[in-house]
């Protein structure tokens, strides 16, 4: 496994950055916290992670203010040059708002915050994120969100399906489709067409030890070191 330099962003209201630091350090990687007012990423960056939380209090719309932070211009440039970017929960929302990922995240269809360990079905493994997982494998990963209802128009979604951009779907323990928050086609995670920008609502950094209820997050995050 290659040792990575992981740059983890911090916005006002971010609350999962230290969990993310711990998760990647547990895998043997170096981590750097990058404040949202920074205009450049560390030169040694191998992976950018936009972690979960409530950036700017989720005012206006989740991620809609954070996308205008100075550091996001650097992230957009980094992604445009092929750099790998991972958005987790609020980070996924920020990446859609910044147009680094297609689609949008809406309020859950039950209008409630959902917090629990959730089964996920692996849809595609031909990418740096899930390359250590098996297609159709069922993982157990915590979710904690109020705005996780993924939405996109049917035509674009069909293109994403053909391109292998759908990464994860919500499911039950047997892998059957499960409606969790209203996400179109039960989508829990996607990537861009170039497969270097990834986003998911579940929290793999919270599934790194059995005492936490699951270790399935290890293989998800570990994949970047083997890509």
CSV table of C-alpha atoms in Angstrom, one decimal:
chain,number,residue,atom,x,y,z
A,1,UNK,CA,0.0,0.0,0.0
A,2,UNK,CA,1.3,3.5,-0.9
A,3,UNK,CA,1.6,5.9,1.9
A,4,UNK,CA,-0.6,9.0,1.1
A,5,UNK,CA,-0.5,12.6,2.1
A,6,UNK,CA,-4.2,13.4,2.8
A,7,UNK,CA,-5.4,17.0,3.0
A,8,UNK,CA,-8.6,17.3,5.0
A,9,UNK,CA,-10.6,20.5,4.8
A,10,UNK,CA,-12.1,22.5,7.7
A,11,UNK,CA,-15.0,24.9,7.4
A,12,UNK,CA,-16.9,26.7,10.1
A,13,UNK,CA,-19.3,24.0,11.3
A,14,UNK,CA,-17.3,21.0,10.2
A,15,UNK,CA,-17.3,18.4,12.9
A,16,UNK,CA,-15.9,15.2,11.4
A,17,UNK,CA,-12.4,16.3,10.5
A,18,UNK,CA,-10.8,14.7,13.5
A,19,UNK,CA,-12.6,11.4,12.9
A,20,UNK,CA,-11.3,11.6,9.4
A,21,UNK,CA,-7.7,12.4,10.5
A,22,UNK,CA,-7.8,9.4,12.9
A,23,UNK,CA,-9.2,7.0,10.2
A,24,UNK,CA,-6.5,7.8,7.7
A,25,UNK,CA,-3.7,7.8,10.3
A,26,UNK,CA,-4.9,4.4,11.4
A,27,UNK,CA,-4.2,3.3,7.9
A,28,UNK,CA,-0.7,4.6,8.0
A,29,UNK,CA,-1.2,7.8,6.0
A,30,UNK,CA,0.0,11.4,6.7
A,31,UNK,CA,-2.8,14.0,7.2
A,32,UNK,CA,-2.9,17.8,7.1
A,33,UNK,CA,-5.9,19.9,8.2
A,34,UNK,CA,-6.5,22.7,5.7
A,35,UNK,CA,-8.6,25.7,6.8
A,36,UNK,CA,-11.2,27.0,4.4
A,37,UNK,CA,-9.5,30.4,4.0
A,38,UNK,CA,-6.4,28.8,2.5
A,39,UNK,CA,-6.0,29.5,-1.2
A,40,UNK,CA,-3.7,26.6,-1.9
A,41,UNK,CA,-3.5,22.9,-1.0
A,42,UNK,CA,-0.3,21.5,0.3
A,43,UNK,CA,2.0,20.6,-2.6
A,44,UNK,CA,2.4,17.0,-1.4
A,45,UNK,CA,-1.4,16.3,-1.5
A,46,UNK,CA,-2.3,12.9,-2.8
A,47,UNK,CA,-5.9,13.0,-1.8
A,48,UNK,CA,-8.3,15.8,-0.7
A,49,UNK,CA,-11.1,14.9,1.8
A,50,UNK,CA,-14.1,17.1,2.4
A,51,UNK,CA,-15.4,15.8,5.7
A,52,UNK,CA,-18.9,15.8,7.2
A,53,UNK,CA,-20.5,18.3,9.5
A,54,UNK,CA,-22.7,21.3,9.1
A,55,UNK,CA,-20.6,23.8,7.2
A,56,UNK,CA,-21.8,27.4,7.9
A,57,UNK,CA,-24.7,25.8,9.9
A,58,UNK,CA,-26.2,24.4,6.7
A,59,UNK,CA,-27.9,27.8,6.2
A,60,UNK,CA,-29.5,28.5,2.8
A,61,UNK,CA,-28.8,24.9,1.7
A,62,UNK,CA,-26.3,22.3,2.8
A,63,UNK,CA,-22.9,23.1,1.3
A,64,UNK,CA,-24.1,26.1,-0.6
A,65,UNK,CA,-22.0,28.6,1.3
A,66,UNK,CA,-18.9,26.4,1.8
A,67,UNK,CA,-18.5,26.0,-2.0
A,68,UNK,CA,-17.5,29.7,-2.2
A,69,UNK,CA,-14.7,29.4,0.4
A,70,UNK,CA,-11.2,30.2,-1.1
A,71,UNK,CA,-10.0,26.7,-0.6
A,72,UNK,CA,-12.6,25.3,-3.0
A,73,UNK,CA,-11.0,27.1,-6.0
A,74,UNK,CA,-7.9,25.1,-5.2
A,75,UNK,CA,-9.9,21.9,-4.9
A,76,UNK,CA,-11.6,22.5,-8.2
A,77,UNK,CA,-8.2,23.1,-9.9
A,78,UNK,CA,-6.7,20.0,-8.2
A,79,UNK,CA,-9.6,17.9,-9.4
A,80,UNK,CA,-9.4,19.3,-12.9
A,81,UNK,CA,-5.8,18.1,-13.1
A,82,UNK,CA,-6.9,14.6,-12.1
A,83,UNK,CA,-6.3,14.9,-8.4
A,84,UNK,CA,-8.5,12.6,-6.2
A,85,UNK,CA,-11.2,14.2,-4.0
A,86,UNK,CA,-13.5,12.4,-1.5
A,87,UNK,CA,-16.6,14.1,-0.1
A,88,UNK,CA,-18.2,12.5,3.0
A,89,UNK,CA,-21.8,13.5,3.9
A,90,UNK,CA,-21.6,17.3,4.1
A,91,UNK,CA,-18.5,17.0,1.9
A,92,UNK,CA,-20.6,15.2,-0.7
A,93,UNK,CA,-23.1,18.1,-0.5
A,94,UNK,CA,-20.3,20.7,-1.0
A,95,UNK,CA,-18.9,18.8,-4.0
A,96,UNK,CA,-22.3,18.8,-5.7
A,97,UNK,CA,-22.8,22.5,-5.0
A,98,UNK,CA,-19.3,23.1,-6.4
A,99,UNK,CA,-20.3,21.1,-9.6
A,100,UNK,CA,-17.5,18.7,-9.0
A,101,UNK,CA,-20.1,15.9,-8.8
A,102,UNK,CA,-23.4,15.7,-10.7
A,103,UNK,CA,-26.8,16.0,-8.9
A,104,UNK,CA,-28.0,17.5,-5.7
A,105,UNK,CA,-28.8,16.5,-2.1
A,106,UNK,CA,-32.3,17.4,-0.9
A,107,UNK,CA,-34.1,17.1,2.5
A,108,UNK,CA,-34.8,13.5,3.5
A,109,UNK,CA,-38.3,12.5,2.3
A,110,UNK,CA,-39.4,11.9,5.9
A,111,UNK,CA,-38.2,15.4,6.9
A,112,UNK,CA,-36.2,13.9,9.8
A,113,UNK,CA,-32.5,13.5,10.7
A,114,UNK,CA,-31.5,9.9,10.2
A,115,UNK,CA,-28.7,8.4,12.3
A,116,UNK,CA,-28.0,4.6,12.3
A,117,UNK,CA,-25.8,1.9,10.8
A,118,UNK,CA,-27.0,1.3,7.3
A,119,UNK,CA,-26.4,-1.5,4.8
A,120,UNK,CA,-25.0,-0.5,1.5
A,121,UNK,CA,-24.6,-2.4,-1.7
A,122,UNK,CA,-21.4,-2.0,-3.7
A,123,UNK,CA,-22.4,-1.2,-7.3
A,124,UNK,CA,-19.0,-0.5,-9.0
A,125,UNK,CA,-15.5,-1.2,-8.0
A,126,UNK,CA,-13.6,0.0,-11.1
A,127,UNK,CA,-12.4,3.1,-9.2
A,128,UNK,CA,-9.8,4.2,-6.7
A,129,UNK,CA,-12.3,4.4,-3.8
A,130,UNK,CA,-13.9,0.9,-3.8
A,131,UNK,CA,-11.3,-1.2,-5.6
A,132,UNK,CA,-10.8,-3.4,-2.5
A,133,UNK,CA,-14.5,-4.2,-2.3
A,134,UNK,CA,-16.5,-6.7,-4.2
A,135,UNK,CA,-19.3,-5.9,-6.6
A,136,UNK,CA,-22.7,-6.6,-5.0
A,137,UNK,CA,-21.0,-6.9,-1.6
A,138,UNK,CA,-23.1,-5.6,1.3
A,139,UNK,CA,-21.3,-3.2,3.7
A,140,UNK,CA,-22.5,-1.8,7.0
A,141,UNK,CA,-21.6,1.9,7.4
A,142,UNK,CA,-23.1,4.6,9.7
A,143,UNK,CA,-25.3,7.4,8.2
A,144,UNK,CA,-26.2,10.7,9.9
A,145,UNK,CA,-27.9,13.3,7.8
A,146,UNK,CA,-31.0,15.3,7.2
A,147,UNK,CA,-30.3,16.3,3.6
A,148,UNK,CA,-29.2,13.0,2.0
A,149,UNK,CA,-31.9,12.6,-0.6
A,150,UNK,CA,-29.9,12.4,-3.9
A,151,UNK,CA,-31.7,13.8,-6.9
A,152,UNK,CA,-30.7,14.2,-10.6
A,153,UNK,CA,-32.6,14.1,-13.9
A,154,UNK,CA,-33.3,10.7,-15.4
A,155,UNK,CA,-31.3,11.3,-18.6
A,156,UNK,CA,-28.1,12.3,-16.7
A,157,UNK,CA,-28.7,9.4,-14.3
A,158,UNK,CA,-29.0,6.9,-17.1
A,159,UNK,CA,-25.6,8.2,-18.5
A,160,UNK,CA,-24.1,7.8,-15.0
A,161,UNK,CA,-25.3,4.3,-14.8
A,162,UNK,CA,-23.8,3.4,-18.1
A,163,UNK,CA,-20.5,5.1,-17.2
A,164,UNK,CA,-20.2,3.2,-13.9
A,165,UNK,CA,-20.6,6.4,-11.8
A,166,UNK,CA,-23.0,4.9,-9.3
A,167,UNK,CA,-20.9,3.5,-6.5
A,168,UNK,CA,-23.2,2.6,-3.6
A,169,UNK,CA,-26.9,2.0,-3.0
A,170,UNK,CA,-28.9,1.7,0.2
A,171,UNK,CA,-30.1,-1.8,0.8
A,172,UNK,CA,-31.2,-4.3,3.4
A,173,UNK,CA,-29.0,-7.0,4.9
A,174,UNK,CA,-29.6,-9.3,1.9
A,175,UNK,CA,-28.8,-6.6,-0.6
A,176,UNK,CA,-32.3,-5.8,-1.6
A,177,UNK,CA,-33.1,-2.1,-2.5
A,178,UNK,CA,-34.2,-0.1,0.5
A,179,UNK,CA,-35.7,3.4,0.6
A,180,UNK,CA,-33.8,5.3,3.3
A,181,UNK,CA,-34.2,9.0,2.5
A,182,UNK,CA,-35.9,9.1,-0.8
A,183,UNK,CA,-32.7,9.1,-2.9
A,184,UNK,CA,-33.4,8.4,-6.6
A,185,UNK,CA,-32.7,4.7,-7.3
A,186,UNK,CA,-31.5,4.3,-3.7
A,187,UNK,CA,-28.2,6.0,-4.5
A,188,UNK,CA,-25.8,6.5,-1.5
A,189,UNK,CA,-22.6,7.4,-3.4
A,190,UNK,CA,-21.4,8.5,-6.8
A,191,UNK,CA,-18.3,9.6,-8.7
A,192,UNK,CA,-17.6,12.0,-11.6
A,193,UNK,CA,-17.2,10.8,-15.2
A,194,UNK,CA,-13.4,10.8,-14.8
A,195,UNK,CA,-13.6,8.7,-11.6
A,196,UNK,CA,-11.3,10.9,-9.6
A,197,UNK,CA,-14.0,12.7,-7.5
A,198,UNK,CA,-16.1,10.7,-5.1
A,199,UNK,CA,-19.0,11.5,-2.8
A,200,UNK,CA,-21.1,9.5,-0.4
A,201,UNK,CA,-23.6,10.3,2.4
A,202,UNK,CA,-22.5,7.4,4.7
A,203,UNK,CA,-19.5,7.8,7.0
A,204,UNK,CA,-16.7,5.2,6.4
A,205,UNK,CA,-14.5,7.0,8.9
A,206,UNK,CA,-16.9,5.9,11.6
A,207,UNK,CA,-16.6,2.3,10.7
A,208,UNK,CA,-13.0,1.6,11.3
A,209,UNK,CA,-13.1,-0.7,14.4
A,210,UNK,CA,-15.5,-3.5,15.5
A,211,UNK,CA,-16.2,-1.7,18.7
A,212,UNK,CA,-17.9,1.0,16.6
A,213,UNK,CA,-20.2,-1.6,15.1
A,214,UNK,CA,-18.4,-2.2,11.8
A,215,UNK,CA,-14.9,-2.3,10.3
A,216,UNK,CA,-16.2,-2.0,6.7
A,217,UNK,CA,-14.9,1.5,6.4
A,218,UNK,CA,-11.3,0.2,6.4
A,219,UNK,CA,-11.5,-1.4,3.0
A,220,UNK,CA,-13.3,1.7,1.6
A,221,UNK,CA,-10.7,4.2,2.6
A,222,UNK,CA,-7.8,1.8,2.2
A,223,UNK,CA,-8.6,1.5,-1.5
A,224,UNK,CA,-6.9,4.9,-2.3
A,225,UNK,CA,-3.6,3.5,-1.2
A,226,UNK,CA,-3.8,0.6,-3.6
A,227,UNK,CA,-5.1,2.5,-6.6
